[in-house]
Amino acid sequence: TPAYDDMDYVATVSTGQPYDWPGGEAGEDEDAKRHILVTDCGLKYNILRQLRRRGCRVTVVPAATPGEDLLALEPSGILFSPGPGDPQMLDYVVDNTRQILGRVPVMGICLGHQIVARALGAGTFKLKFGHRGGNHPVKDLADGRVYITAQNHGYSVSAEKLPSGLEVSHINLNDQTVEGLRHKNMPLFTIQYHSEASPGPRDNEYLFDQFIDMVDDFQA
């Protein structure tokens, strides 16, 4: 099997065509006021369920979708999903992401967090010891709260030389690596861990509420 840094694994798992996701417990009305695009880098379906529960229409799009094509779908917000591999192999996704930043609210999860960070000009590196398992303590620097998180990643965003406006919002208490980012001037935040709790602790589903609040504020 090729190493993560030798192959673009996202291209092998991403959907080939956009599709509306019909499942969920709410948001069945196609006239829902929020239309969220999920860029499929290897997504988990509970992410889609979390959005539908919050009354969103959800469209899943290929990871390689150009930025202008994303905006042409008139999204209320865009979520970049988790997925496999080295973010350094994904220049085409990073370039497309750069085209939409600041123009629509954005949330990134795990690999999506790394893609958005790279699009903003941050660097990434391979961890000496990858984060695997359902019990990683993460500190929210805004209020000091500690959350137990599920993680499965071997790369991290570098906290050094972050671009202007981008700040670390969460850190891993085991090794002090970056677990979340926020932007001071753009409607954007990202997290390194799995907020969708499938599997894993449900402590972090509130982050989807924060994303929806950001979308609503941007539309107001």
mmCIF file of C-alpha atoms in Angstrom:
data_model
loop_
_atom_site.group_PDB
_atom_site.id
_atom_site.type_symbol
_atom_site.label_atom_id
_atom_site.label_comp_id
_atom_site.label_asym_id
_atom_site.label_seq_id
_atom_site.Cartn_x
_atom_site.Cartn_y
_atom_site.Cartn_z
ATOM 1 C CA THR A 1 0.000 0.000 0.000
ATOM 2 C CA PRO A 2 1.437 3.428 -0.917
ATOM 3 C CA ALA A 3 2.317 5.714 1.978
ATOM 4 C CA TYR A 4 0.037 8.663 2.718
ATOM 5 C CA ASP A 5 2.658 11.074 1.434
ATOM 6 C CA ASP A 6 3.048 9.168 -1.849
ATOM 7 C CA MET A 7 -0.557 9.149 -3.041
ATOM 8 C CA ASP A 8 -3.664 11.335 -3.206
ATOM 9 C CA TYR A 9 -6.119 9.193 -1.262
ATOM 10 C CA VAL A 10 -8.875 11.815 -1.365
ATOM 11 C CA ALA A 11 -9.246 11.305 -5.116
ATOM 12 C CA THR A 12 -10.012 7.627 -4.474
ATOM 13 C CA VAL A 13 -12.764 8.221 -1.888
ATOM 14 C CA SER A 14 -14.468 11.460 -2.942
ATOM 15 C CA THR A 15 -17.796 11.379 -4.759
ATOM 16 C CA GLY A 16 -17.627 11.758 -8.529
ATOM 17 C CA GLN A 17 -20.745 13.927 -8.815
ATOM 18 C CA PRO A 18 -22.627 16.383 -6.579
ATOM 19 C CA TYR A 19 -25.734 15.041 -4.880
ATOM 20 C CA ASP A 20 -28.332 16.254 -2.413
ATOM 21 C CA TRP A 21 -28.352 14.165 0.737
ATOM 22 C CA PRO A 22 -31.927 13.207 1.650
ATOM 23 C CA GLY A 23 -31.461 11.498 5.030
ATOM 24 C CA GLY A 24 -31.834 12.954 8.465
ATOM 25 C CA GLU A 25 -34.405 13.924 11.027
ATOM 26 C CA ALA A 26 -35.221 17.427 9.837
ATOM 27 C CA GLY A 27 -34.591 19.861 7.047
ATOM 28 C CA GLU A 28 -36.610 17.785 4.586
ATOM 29 C CA ASP A 29 -37.951 20.944 2.941
ATOM 30 C CA GLU A 30 -35.820 21.764 -0.089
ATOM 31 C CA ASP A 31 -36.715 25.420 0.531
ATOM 32 C CA ALA A 32 -34.796 25.345 3.819
ATOM 33 C CA LYS A 33 -33.200 28.736 4.336
ATOM 34 C CA ARG A 34 -29.753 27.205 4.848
ATOM 35 C CA HIS A 35 -28.036 25.373 2.006
ATOM 36 C CA ILE A 36 -24.799 23.765 3.167
ATOM 37 C CA LEU A 37 -22.245 22.268 0.790
ATOM 38 C CA VAL A 38 -20.098 19.454 2.144
ATOM 39 C CA THR A 39 -16.844 18.992 0.248
ATOM 40 C CA ASP A 40 -16.312 15.237 0.247
ATOM 41 C CA CYS A 41 -12.732 14.402 1.176
ATOM 42 C CA GLY A 42 -13.899 11.067 2.626
ATOM 43 C CA LEU A 43 -16.813 12.232 4.733
ATOM 44 C CA LYS A 44 -18.675 10.423 7.501
ATOM 45 C CA TYR A 45 -22.433 10.349 7.143
ATOM 46 C CA ASN A 46 -23.059 11.540 10.680
ATOM 47 C CA ILE A 47 -21.760 14.947 9.571
ATOM 48 C CA LEU A 48 -24.643 15.081 7.101
ATOM 49 C CA ARG A 49 -27.082 13.950 9.781
ATOM 50 C CA GLN A 50 -25.883 16.673 12.143
ATOM 51 C CA LEU A 51 -26.561 19.311 9.487
ATOM 52 C CA ARG A 52 -29.985 17.924 8.588
ATOM 53 C CA ARG A 53 -31.003 17.858 12.244
ATOM 54 C CA ARG A 54 -30.355 21.589 12.257
ATOM 55 C CA GLY A 55 -32.718 22.242 9.384
ATOM 56 C CA CYS A 56 -30.213 22.480 6.538
ATOM 57 C CA ARG A 57 -30.483 21.412 2.952
ATOM 58 C CA VAL A 58 -27.268 19.468 2.296
ATOM 59 C CA THR A 59 -25.431 19.001 -0.994
ATOM 60 C CA VAL A 60 -22.311 16.825 -1.141
ATOM 61 C CA VAL A 61 -19.758 17.884 -3.764
ATOM 62 C CA PRO A 62 -16.513 16.361 -5.079
ATOM 63 C CA ALA A 63 -13.329 17.490 -3.374
ATOM 64 C CA ALA A 64 -11.999 18.707 -6.732
ATOM 65 C CA THR A 65 -14.895 21.125 -7.353
ATOM 66 C CA PRO A 66 -13.533 24.545 -8.450
ATOM 67 C CA GLY A 67 -14.241 27.431 -6.106
ATOM 68 C CA GLU A 68 -16.433 29.318 -8.566
ATOM 69 C CA ASP A 69 -18.515 26.189 -9.142
ATOM 70 C CA LEU A 70 -19.014 25.901 -5.386
ATOM 71 C CA LEU A 71 -20.226 29.492 -5.196
ATOM 72 C CA ALA A 72 -22.500 28.966 -8.220
ATOM 73 C CA LEU A 73 -24.504 26.507 -6.100
ATOM 74 C CA GLU A 74 -25.393 29.472 -3.850
ATOM 75 C CA PRO A 75 -24.405 27.902 -0.538
ATOM 76 C CA SER A 76 -25.163 29.432 2.836
ATOM 77 C CA GLY A 77 -21.994 27.763 4.108
ATOM 78 C CA ILE A 78 -19.375 25.195 3.119
ATOM 79 C CA LEU A 79 -18.041 22.384 5.308
ATOM 80 C CA PHE A 80 -14.775 20.655 4.395
ATOM 81 C CA SER A 81 -14.951 17.066 5.593
ATOM 82 C CA PRO A 82 -12.477 14.687 7.185
ATOM 83 C CA GLY A 83 -10.622 12.266 4.959
ATOM 84 C CA PRO A 84 -7.437 10.247 4.497
ATOM 85 C CA GLY A 85 -3.936 11.276 3.605
ATOM 86 C CA ASP A 86 -1.356 14.031 3.637
ATOM 87 C CA PRO A 87 -2.722 17.573 3.134
ATOM 88 C CA GLN A 88 0.437 18.401 1.191
ATOM 89 C CA MET A 89 -0.844 16.120 -1.592
ATOM 90 C CA LEU A 90 -3.982 18.223 -2.050
ATOM 91 C CA ASP A 91 -2.819 21.433 -3.715
ATOM 92 C CA TYR A 92 -5.792 21.353 -6.100
ATOM 93 C CA VAL A 93 -8.271 21.268 -3.194
ATOM 94 C CA VAL A 94 -6.331 23.989 -1.380
ATOM 95 C CA ASP A 95 -6.364 26.228 -4.470
ATOM 96 C CA ASN A 96 -10.125 25.769 -4.905
ATOM 97 C CA THR A 97 -10.678 26.481 -1.218
ATOM 98 C CA ARG A 98 -8.693 29.697 -1.416
ATOM 99 C CA GLN A 99 -11.166 31.020 -3.997
ATOM 100 C CA ILE A 100 -14.124 30.907 -1.601
ATOM 101 C CA LEU A 101 -12.574 32.083 1.676
ATOM 102 C CA GLY A 102 -14.222 35.220 3.005
ATOM 103 C CA ARG A 103 -17.114 34.901 0.566
ATOM 104 C CA VAL A 104 -19.125 32.284 2.458
ATOM 105 C CA PRO A 105 -18.968 30.837 6.002
ATOM 106 C CA VAL A 106 -16.588 27.881 6.253
ATOM 107 C CA MET A 107 -16.067 25.030 8.718
ATOM 108 C CA GLY A 108 -13.288 22.456 8.361
ATOM 109 C CA ILE A 109 -13.028 19.132 10.210
ATOM 110 C CA CYS A 110 -9.836 17.038 10.512
ATOM 111 C CA LEU A 111 -8.361 16.885 6.983
ATOM 112 C CA GLY A 112 -10.761 19.699 6.086
ATOM 113 C CA HIS A 113 -9.210 21.755 8.892
ATOM 114 C CA GLN A 114 -5.757 21.190 7.397
ATOM 115 C CA ILE A 115 -6.951 22.080 3.880
ATOM 116 C CA VAL A 116 -8.500 25.360 5.022
ATOM 117 C CA ALA A 117 -5.389 26.180 7.051
ATOM 118 C CA ARG A 118 -3.178 25.609 4.017
ATOM 119 C CA ALA A 119 -5.495 27.746 1.872
ATOM 120 C CA LEU A 120 -4.963 30.585 4.341
ATOM 121 C CA GLY A 121 -1.187 30.172 4.199
ATOM 122 C CA ALA A 122 -0.474 27.982 7.232
ATOM 123 C CA GLY A 123 1.853 24.979 7.100
ATOM 124 C CA THR A 124 1.321 21.344 8.045
ATOM 125 C CA PHE A 125 3.659 18.604 9.241
ATOM 126 C CA LYS A 126 3.653 14.890 10.016
ATOM 127 C CA LEU A 127 3.253 14.043 13.691
ATOM 128 C CA LYS A 128 5.891 11.834 15.298
ATOM 129 C CA PHE A 129 3.038 10.011 17.012
ATOM 130 C CA GLY A 130 -0.340 10.186 15.294
ATOM 131 C CA HIS A 131 -3.473 10.922 17.295
ATOM 132 C CA ARG A 132 -5.670 7.813 17.338
ATOM 133 C CA GLY A 133 -8.549 6.958 19.652
ATOM 134 C CA GLY A 134 -11.568 8.338 21.458
ATOM 135 C CA ASN A 135 -10.062 9.954 24.553
ATOM 136 C CA HIS A 136 -7.854 12.892 23.522
ATOM 137 C CA PRO A 137 -8.175 15.948 25.814
ATOM 138 C CA VAL A 138 -8.566 19.224 23.922
ATOM 139 C CA LYS A 139 -8.634 22.662 25.539
ATOM 140 C CA ASP A 140 -10.776 25.496 24.188
ATOM 141 C CA LEU A 141 -8.558 28.542 24.661
ATOM 142 C CA ALA A 142 -11.533 30.926 24.688
ATOM 143 C CA ASP A 143 -13.049 29.648 27.928
ATOM 144 C CA GLY A 144 -10.521 27.122 29.263
ATOM 145 C CA ARG A 145 -12.911 24.189 29.029
ATOM 146 C CA VAL A 146 -11.464 20.771 28.263
ATOM 147 C CA TYR A 147 -13.283 18.364 25.964
ATOM 148 C CA ILE A 148 -12.662 14.669 25.396
ATOM 149 C CA THR A 149 -12.408 14.094 21.660
ATOM 150 C CA ALA A 150 -12.184 11.317 19.082
ATOM 151 C CA GLN A 151 -9.174 11.635 16.789
ATOM 152 C CA ASN A 152 -7.621 9.754 13.897
ATOM 153 C CA HIS A 153 -4.937 11.766 12.133
ATOM 154 C CA GLY A 154 -1.211 11.680 11.482
ATOM 155 C CA TYR A 155 -0.669 15.293 10.389
ATOM 156 C CA SER A 156 -1.077 18.638 12.125
ATOM 157 C CA VAL A 157 -1.228 22.336 11.333
ATOM 158 C CA SER A 158 1.896 24.168 12.447
ATOM 159 C CA ALA A 159 1.333 26.891 15.048
ATOM 160 C CA GLU A 160 4.441 28.698 13.826
ATOM 161 C CA LYS A 161 4.127 31.689 11.502
ATOM 162 C CA LEU A 162 0.347 31.623 11.240
ATOM 163 C CA PRO A 163 -0.900 34.127 8.654
ATOM 164 C CA SER A 164 -2.377 37.426 9.794
ATOM 165 C CA GLY A 165 -5.890 37.091 11.211
ATOM 166 C CA LEU A 166 -5.651 33.360 11.883
ATOM 167 C CA GLU A 167 -5.419 32.252 15.508
ATOM 168 C CA VAL A 168 -5.285 28.977 17.409
ATOM 169 C CA SER A 169 -8.582 28.282 19.188
ATOM 170 C CA HIS A 170 -7.968 24.776 20.604
ATOM 171 C CA ILE A 171 -4.895 22.774 21.623
ATOM 172 C CA ASN A 172 -4.223 19.126 22.422
ATOM 173 C CA LEU A 173 -3.249 18.808 26.083
ATOM 174 C CA ASN A 174 -1.109 15.736 25.417
ATOM 175 C CA ASP A 175 1.361 17.349 23.024
ATOM 176 C CA GLN A 176 0.223 21.002 22.706
ATOM 177 C CA THR A 177 -0.469 20.680 18.971
ATOM 178 C CA VAL A 178 -3.107 22.739 17.170
ATOM 179 C CA GLU A 179 -6.646 21.342 17.434
ATOM 180 C CA GLY A 180 -8.633 24.303 16.147
ATOM 181 C CA LEU A 181 -8.356 27.614 14.320
ATOM 182 C CA ARG A 182 -10.461 30.743 14.021
ATOM 183 C CA HIS A 183 -10.141 33.772 11.794
ATOM 184 C CA LYS A 184 -10.521 37.271 13.195
ATOM 185 C CA ASN A 185 -11.915 38.781 10.007
ATOM 186 C CA MET A 186 -13.551 35.940 8.058
ATOM 187 C CA PRO A 187 -16.575 33.759 8.933
ATOM 188 C CA LEU A 188 -14.434 30.691 9.406
ATOM 189 C CA PHE A 189 -13.361 28.132 11.978
ATOM 190 C CA THR A 190 -11.790 24.679 11.842
ATOM 191 C CA ILE A 191 -11.196 21.766 14.197
ATOM 192 C CA GLN A 192 -8.723 18.893 13.986
ATOM 193 C CA TYR A 193 -10.799 16.343 15.902
ATOM 194 C CA HIS A 194 -14.075 14.610 15.060
ATOM 195 C CA SER A 195 -17.024 16.701 16.206
ATOM 196 C CA GLU A 196 -19.654 14.368 14.752
ATOM 197 C CA ALA A 197 -19.285 11.679 17.465
ATOM 198 C CA SER A 198 -19.532 8.668 15.195
ATOM 199 C CA PRO A 199 -17.942 6.868 16.897
ATOM 200 C CA GLY A 200 -16.773 8.742 19.953
ATOM 201 C CA PRO A 201 -17.910 11.169 22.642
ATOM 202 C CA ARG A 202 -20.801 13.523 21.898
ATOM 203 C CA ASP A 203 -19.225 16.428 23.796
ATOM 204 C CA ASN A 204 -18.410 18.326 20.641
ATOM 205 C CA GLU A 205 -21.635 18.387 18.644
ATOM 206 C CA TYR A 206 -22.077 21.994 19.822
ATOM 207 C CA LEU A 207 -19.591 22.964 17.118
ATOM 208 C CA PHE A 208 -22.262 22.329 14.495
ATOM 209 C CA ASP A 209 -24.482 24.789 16.371
ATOM 210 C CA GLN A 210 -21.662 27.328 16.203
ATOM 211 C CA PHE A 211 -21.377 26.772 12.460
ATOM 212 C CA ILE A 212 -25.116 27.302 11.968
ATOM 213 C CA ASP A 213 -24.990 30.461 14.100
ATOM 214 C CA MET A 214 -22.129 31.738 11.931
ATOM 215 C CA VAL A 215 -24.128 30.978 8.777
ATOM 216 C CA ASP A 216 -27.193 32.782 10.130
ATOM 217 C CA ASP A 217 -25.154 35.807 11.206
ATOM 218 C CA PHE A 218 -23.584 36.012 7.741
ATOM 219 C CA GLN A 219 -27.004 35.909 6.074
ATOM 220 C CA ALA A 220 -28.523 38.508 8.397
#
